[in-house]
XYZ file of C-alpha atoms in Angstrom:
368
model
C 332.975 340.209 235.387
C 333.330 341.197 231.661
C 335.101 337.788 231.485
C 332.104 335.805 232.209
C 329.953 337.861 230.520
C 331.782 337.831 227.184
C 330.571 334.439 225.584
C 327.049 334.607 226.506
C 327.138 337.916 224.710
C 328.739 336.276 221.500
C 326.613 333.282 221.850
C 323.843 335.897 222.272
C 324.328 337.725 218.704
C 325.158 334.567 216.960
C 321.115 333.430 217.538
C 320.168 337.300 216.355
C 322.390 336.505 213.565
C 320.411 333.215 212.445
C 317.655 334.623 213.245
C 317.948 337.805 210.558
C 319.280 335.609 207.975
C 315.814 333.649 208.655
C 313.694 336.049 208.196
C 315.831 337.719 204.960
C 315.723 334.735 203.437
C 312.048 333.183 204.315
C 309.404 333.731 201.493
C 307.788 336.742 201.293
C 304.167 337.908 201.821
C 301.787 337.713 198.352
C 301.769 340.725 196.444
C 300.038 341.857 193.317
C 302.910 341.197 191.019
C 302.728 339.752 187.366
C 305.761 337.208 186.111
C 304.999 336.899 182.081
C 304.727 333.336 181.280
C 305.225 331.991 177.533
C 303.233 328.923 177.248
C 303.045 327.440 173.786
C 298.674 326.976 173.250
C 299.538 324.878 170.156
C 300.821 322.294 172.396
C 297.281 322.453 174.120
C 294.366 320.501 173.422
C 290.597 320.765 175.208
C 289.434 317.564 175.494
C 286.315 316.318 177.216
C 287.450 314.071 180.032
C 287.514 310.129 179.714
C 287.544 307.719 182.661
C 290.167 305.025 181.417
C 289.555 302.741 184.018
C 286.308 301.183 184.967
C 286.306 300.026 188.619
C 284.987 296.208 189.411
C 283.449 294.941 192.296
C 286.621 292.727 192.799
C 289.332 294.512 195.364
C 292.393 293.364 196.827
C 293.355 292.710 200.701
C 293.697 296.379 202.185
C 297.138 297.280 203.961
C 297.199 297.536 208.002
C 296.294 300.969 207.947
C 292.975 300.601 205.999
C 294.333 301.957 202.739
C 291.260 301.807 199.608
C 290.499 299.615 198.243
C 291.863 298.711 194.649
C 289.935 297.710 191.490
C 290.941 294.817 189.209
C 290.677 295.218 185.812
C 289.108 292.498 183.296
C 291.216 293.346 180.776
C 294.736 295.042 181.753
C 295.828 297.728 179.809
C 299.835 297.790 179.967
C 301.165 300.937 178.495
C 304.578 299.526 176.548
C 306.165 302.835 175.474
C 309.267 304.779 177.565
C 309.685 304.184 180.787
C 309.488 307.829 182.015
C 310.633 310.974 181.680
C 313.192 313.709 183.530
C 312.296 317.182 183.486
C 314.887 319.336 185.065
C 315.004 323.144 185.892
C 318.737 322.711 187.289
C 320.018 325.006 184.119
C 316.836 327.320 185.116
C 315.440 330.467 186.468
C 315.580 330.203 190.163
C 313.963 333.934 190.791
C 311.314 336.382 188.913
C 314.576 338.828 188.050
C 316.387 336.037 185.559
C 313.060 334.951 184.168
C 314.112 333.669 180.404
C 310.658 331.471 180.127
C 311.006 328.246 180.740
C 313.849 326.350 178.919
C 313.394 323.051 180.875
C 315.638 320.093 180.073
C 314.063 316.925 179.337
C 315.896 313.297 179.006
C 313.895 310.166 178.137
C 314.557 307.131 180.107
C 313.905 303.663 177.718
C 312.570 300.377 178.545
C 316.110 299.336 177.544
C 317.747 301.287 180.748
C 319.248 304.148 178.210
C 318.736 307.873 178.339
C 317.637 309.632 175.177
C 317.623 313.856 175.020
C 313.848 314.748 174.466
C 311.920 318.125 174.471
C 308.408 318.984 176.153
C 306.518 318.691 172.619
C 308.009 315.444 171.923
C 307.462 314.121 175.748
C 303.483 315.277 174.779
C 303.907 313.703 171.160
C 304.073 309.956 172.888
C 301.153 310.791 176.080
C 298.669 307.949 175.321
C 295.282 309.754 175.008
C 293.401 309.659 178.667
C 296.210 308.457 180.465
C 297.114 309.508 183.783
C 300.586 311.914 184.175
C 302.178 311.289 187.613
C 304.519 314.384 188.030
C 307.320 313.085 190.892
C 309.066 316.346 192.793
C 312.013 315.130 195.230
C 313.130 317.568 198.146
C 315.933 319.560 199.134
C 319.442 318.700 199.528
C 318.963 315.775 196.277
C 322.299 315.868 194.078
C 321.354 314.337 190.493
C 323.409 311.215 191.142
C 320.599 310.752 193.935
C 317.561 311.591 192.049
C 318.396 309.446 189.155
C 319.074 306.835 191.381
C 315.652 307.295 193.400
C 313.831 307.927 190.468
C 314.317 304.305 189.131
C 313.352 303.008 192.503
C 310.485 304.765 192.336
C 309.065 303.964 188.642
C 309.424 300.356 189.791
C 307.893 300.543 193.463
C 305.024 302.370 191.593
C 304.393 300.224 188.572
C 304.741 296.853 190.994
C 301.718 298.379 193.222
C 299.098 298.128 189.851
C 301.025 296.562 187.513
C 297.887 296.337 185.100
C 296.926 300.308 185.021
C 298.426 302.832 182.853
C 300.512 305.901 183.750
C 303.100 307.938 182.279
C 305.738 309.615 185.041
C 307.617 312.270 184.676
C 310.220 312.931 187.534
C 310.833 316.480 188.169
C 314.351 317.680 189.185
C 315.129 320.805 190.366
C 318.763 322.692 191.956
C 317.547 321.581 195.696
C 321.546 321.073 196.385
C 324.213 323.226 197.013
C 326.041 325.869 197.419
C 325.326 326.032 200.820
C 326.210 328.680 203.685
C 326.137 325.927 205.975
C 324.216 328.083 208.619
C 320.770 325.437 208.839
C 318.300 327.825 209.220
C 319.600 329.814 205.759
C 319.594 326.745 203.895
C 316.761 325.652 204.196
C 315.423 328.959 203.811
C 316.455 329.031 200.542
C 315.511 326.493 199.229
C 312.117 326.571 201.045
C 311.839 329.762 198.439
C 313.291 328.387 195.587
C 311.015 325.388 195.644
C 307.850 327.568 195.938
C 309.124 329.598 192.906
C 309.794 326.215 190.886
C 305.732 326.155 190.678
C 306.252 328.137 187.960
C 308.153 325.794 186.265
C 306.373 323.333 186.587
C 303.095 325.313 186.049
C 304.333 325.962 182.550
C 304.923 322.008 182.541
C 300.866 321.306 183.216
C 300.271 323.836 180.678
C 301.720 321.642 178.062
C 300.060 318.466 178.761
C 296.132 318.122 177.610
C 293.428 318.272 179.624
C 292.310 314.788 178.325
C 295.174 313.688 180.718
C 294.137 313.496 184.810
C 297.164 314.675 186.601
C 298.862 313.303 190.318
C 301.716 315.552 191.650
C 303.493 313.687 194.202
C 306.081 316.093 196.796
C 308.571 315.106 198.879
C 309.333 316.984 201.448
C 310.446 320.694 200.346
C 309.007 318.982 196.775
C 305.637 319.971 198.088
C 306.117 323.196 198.261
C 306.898 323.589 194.495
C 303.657 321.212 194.128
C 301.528 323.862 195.992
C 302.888 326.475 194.636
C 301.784 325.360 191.220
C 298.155 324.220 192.084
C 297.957 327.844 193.774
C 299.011 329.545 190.876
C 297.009 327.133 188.200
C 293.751 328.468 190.668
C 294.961 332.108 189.678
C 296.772 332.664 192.674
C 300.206 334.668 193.437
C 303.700 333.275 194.923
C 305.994 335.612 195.976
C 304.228 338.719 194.440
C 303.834 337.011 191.027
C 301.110 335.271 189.056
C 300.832 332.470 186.484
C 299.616 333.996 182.780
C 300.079 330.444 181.147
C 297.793 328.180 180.164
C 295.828 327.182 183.660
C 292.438 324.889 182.569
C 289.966 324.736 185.511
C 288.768 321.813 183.448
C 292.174 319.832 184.361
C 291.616 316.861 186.759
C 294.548 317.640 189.605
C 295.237 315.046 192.365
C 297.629 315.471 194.964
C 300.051 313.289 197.232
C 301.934 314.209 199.875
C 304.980 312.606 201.706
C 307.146 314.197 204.463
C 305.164 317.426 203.585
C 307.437 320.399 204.952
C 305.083 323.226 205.388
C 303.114 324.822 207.834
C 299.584 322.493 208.780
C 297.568 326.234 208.350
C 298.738 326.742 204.780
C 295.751 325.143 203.267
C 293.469 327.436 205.181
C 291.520 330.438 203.672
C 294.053 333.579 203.478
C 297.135 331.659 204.104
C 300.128 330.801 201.347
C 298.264 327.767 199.498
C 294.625 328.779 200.054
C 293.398 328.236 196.706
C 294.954 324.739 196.219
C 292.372 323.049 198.179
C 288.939 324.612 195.986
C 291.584 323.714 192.309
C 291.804 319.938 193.018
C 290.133 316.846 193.443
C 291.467 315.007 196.576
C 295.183 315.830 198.594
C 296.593 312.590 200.326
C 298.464 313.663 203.300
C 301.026 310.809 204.227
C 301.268 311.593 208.381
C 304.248 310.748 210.307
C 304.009 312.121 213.818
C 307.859 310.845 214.564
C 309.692 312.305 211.225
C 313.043 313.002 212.628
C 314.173 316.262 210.706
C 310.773 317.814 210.863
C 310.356 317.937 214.583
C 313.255 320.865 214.157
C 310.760 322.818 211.180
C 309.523 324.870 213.652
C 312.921 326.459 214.199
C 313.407 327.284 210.373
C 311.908 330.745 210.824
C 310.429 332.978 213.498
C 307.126 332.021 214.280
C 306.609 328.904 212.142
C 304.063 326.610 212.932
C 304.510 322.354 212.998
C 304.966 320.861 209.664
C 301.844 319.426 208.313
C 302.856 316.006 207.609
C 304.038 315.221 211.662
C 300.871 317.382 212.920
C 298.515 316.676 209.782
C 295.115 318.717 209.189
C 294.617 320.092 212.667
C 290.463 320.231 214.025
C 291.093 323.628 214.066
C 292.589 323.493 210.219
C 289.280 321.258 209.392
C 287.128 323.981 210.997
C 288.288 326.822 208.651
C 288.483 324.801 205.774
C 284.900 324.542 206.038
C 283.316 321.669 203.272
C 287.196 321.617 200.969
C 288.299 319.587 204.612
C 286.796 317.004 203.191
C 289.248 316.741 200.315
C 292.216 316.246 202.276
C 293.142 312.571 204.172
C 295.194 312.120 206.191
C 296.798 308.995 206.320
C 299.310 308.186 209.382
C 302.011 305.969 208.794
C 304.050 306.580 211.881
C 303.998 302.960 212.687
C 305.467 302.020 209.233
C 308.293 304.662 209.463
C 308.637 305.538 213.101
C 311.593 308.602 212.797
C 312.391 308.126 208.680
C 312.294 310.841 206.458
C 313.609 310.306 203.080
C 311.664 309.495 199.813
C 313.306 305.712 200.181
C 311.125 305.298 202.972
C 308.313 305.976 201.419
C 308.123 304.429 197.887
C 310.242 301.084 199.545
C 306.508 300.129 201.712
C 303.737 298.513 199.635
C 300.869 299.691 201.025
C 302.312 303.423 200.899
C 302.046 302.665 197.177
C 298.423 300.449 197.384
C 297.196 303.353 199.355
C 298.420 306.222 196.667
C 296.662 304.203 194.016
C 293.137 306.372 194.050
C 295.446 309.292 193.599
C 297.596 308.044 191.085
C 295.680 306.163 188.643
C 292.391 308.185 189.386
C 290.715 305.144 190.223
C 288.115 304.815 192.731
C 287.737 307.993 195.091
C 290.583 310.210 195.994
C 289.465 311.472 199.381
C-alpha cells in the first residue's frame, strides 16, 4: 500500500514545490517605498508641443482588419541621420538593493550598418526637434545575438510602413536571458519582476529626452511589463514598494503599443498594478491574439493569475471599471493573421500590424 502511494506523494510535493517558488518569486504588493533616482535636468528641456505632421484628406487602402487610416504627406520629411539607437541595462541594476543610478549602455547603429559607442546626452544631442521617439522593449528569454538581429528587422519593417514620416528608435535591451533554474514557473517569475523593475530604467531614459519629443513605447511580451511599469511610475506611481523621483513631465505626449502583452487583462483597472498608466497617456493599442500559444499556459505562472490581456483583451467587465480612460485602449485582434505565433517576428514581419501601429507611432491621426 505504501508502494502505490509513494509517487503520488512525491509528485504531490513537487507541485507545492513550484508552487512556493511562484509565489516567492512573483512581484510583490505596492508599498510606500522611495528608490532615489539621479536624473540629469540639464539634459531636460520644456518645450511647448509641435504637431510635425499635418494630416491630408488623402489615405491609403486600410488592412483586412480595418486598421486607420494613414495620412500622406505633400511634402515628405525623411529624417537622414543614424539609423537607431541600443540602450541596454544588461550591465545594470536588476533590484532596488544594487541601485548605482542608471549607468545605461548606449551603441549607435549607422546608416552604413556599423556600430558606434554613444552616451544618453549625445543620443539627445542628434533628436531632431519635434520628432517622434519610438522606444522598442523585446521580451524574456532574448539573448543579444537575437535582439540585435530582431532589432534590424524591425527598424526596416517600421520605416517600410511610412517611409515618408520621421522617427527616431531606440531599441531597449535588457538581461531577459539566463541563468535559469529551469523550473518554468520560477523563470518566468523572475523575469516577470525584473522587467517591471526595468521601468525604472527606462523611466530615467524618458527623463532625458524633451518634452518637445511625442513618445511610442512598444512591449513585447514580458517587454510590456517594463513599459507599464514606467508609464505607472512617470504618473507618480510605485512598483514594487518604490517610486520614480526623476524627471516625470505630465506635459510629455506618451503613446503606447502592445504585442503579445503578458499581463493580467485587470491590470489597467483602478487599484490594480498599472492603474495609473491608463489616466498618464494618450491612446494604448492592444494587439489581440486569442490563439497565442505560450500564453494560454500564463495563467499557471502564479497562484491565482488571471488570462493574459493580449489572448483575452479589455474584458466588458475591464471596460466597466475603467469608466471614460476605456476609451483609450483598442483592441485590435489579429488572431487570424497569427493564429498560435508568439514571437516579436510575427509581429513586425505583417504589414498591416505596422499600417495599423502608425497613429501610435508617428502620432498621426488619432491613437484610440
Amino acid at each position: 500500500m505504501h508502494r502505490s502511494l509513494f509517487p503520488v506523494w512525491l509528485i504531490a510535493r513537487f507541485v507545492w514545490l513550484l508552487l512556493a517558488w511562484s509565489i516567492l518569486f512573483a512581484p510583490r504588493a505596492m508599498g510606500g517605498g522611495v528608490l532615489i533616482v539621479d536624473g540629469d535636468p540639464r539634459t531636460v528641456t520644456q518645450a511647448v508641443d509641435v504637431r510635425i505632421v499635418q494630416e491630408t484628406a488623402s489615405t491609403v487602402d486600410e488592412p483586412s482588419f480595418a486598421a486607420p487610416a494613414v495620412p500622406q504627406l505633400e511634402q515628405p520629411r525623411v529624417y537622414a541621420g543614424p539609423c537607431y539607437w541600443s540602450v541596454s541595462s544588461r550591465q545594470s541594476a536588476q533590484h532596488p538593493r544594487d541601485w548605482n543610478g542608471c549607468p545605461l549602455e548606449v551603441t549607435q547603429r549607422n546608416p552604413d550598418g556599423s556600430w558606434t559607442r554613444s552616451s544618453i546626452p549625445h543620443l539627445v544631442g542628434q533628436l531632431q526637434p519635434g520628432t517622434p521617439v519610438l522606444i522598442c522593449v523585446h521580451g524574456s528569454f532574448v539573448s543579444v545575438e537575437d535582439n540585435c538581429k530582431e532589432s534590424a528587422e524591425a527598424y526596416n519593417a517600421l520605416r517600410a510602413s511610412a517611409p515618408g514620416l520621421p522617427v527616431h528608435v531606440i531599441f531597449y535591451t535588457w538581461p531577459s536571458d539566463g541563468p535559469y533554474t529551469f523550473i518554468a514557473p520560477v523563470d518566468v517569475a523572475v523575469r516577470g519582476c525584473r522587467s517591471d523593475f526595468n521601468g525604472f530604467h527606462i523611466a530615467w531614459l524618458l527623463s532625458n529626452i524633451p518634452d518637445q519629443h511625442p513618445i511610442c513605447l512598444w512591449g513585447h511580451s514580458h517587454g510590456n511589463r517594463a513599459v507599464m511599469s514606467c508609464v505607472q511610475l512617470l504618473a507618480g506611481g510605485e512598483v514594487e514598494d518604490y517610486c520614480f523621483t526623476g524627471y516625470r513631465s505630465q506635459g510629455k505626449r506618451v503613446r503606447i503599443v502592445m504585442a503579445a502583452a503578458a499581463f493580467d487583462h485587470n491590470w489597467l483597472n483602478p487599484g490594480q498594478r498599472y492603474d495609473r498608466v491608463p489616466g498618464r497617456v494618450e491612446g494604448i493599442l492592444n494587439l489581440q491574439n486569442r490563439k497565442d500559444l505560450p500564453l494560454a499556459f500564463y495563467p499557471l505562472s502564479r497562484p491565482f493569475a488571471h488570462r493574459a490581456i493580449a489572448r483575452s483583451g479589455v474584458t466588458p467587465r475591464d471596460r466597466s471599471k475603467l469608466g471614460p480612460q476605456a476609451a483609450k485602449i483598442a483592441d485590435c485582434d489579429v488572431t487570424d493573421l497569427l493564429g498560435h505565433a508568439h514571437y516579436w517576428p510575427e509581429y513586425y514581419s505583417r504589414p498591416s500590424i505596422m499600417q495599423t501601429a502608425i497613429p501610435y507611432v508617428y502620432y498621426v491621426g488619432r491613437s484610440g
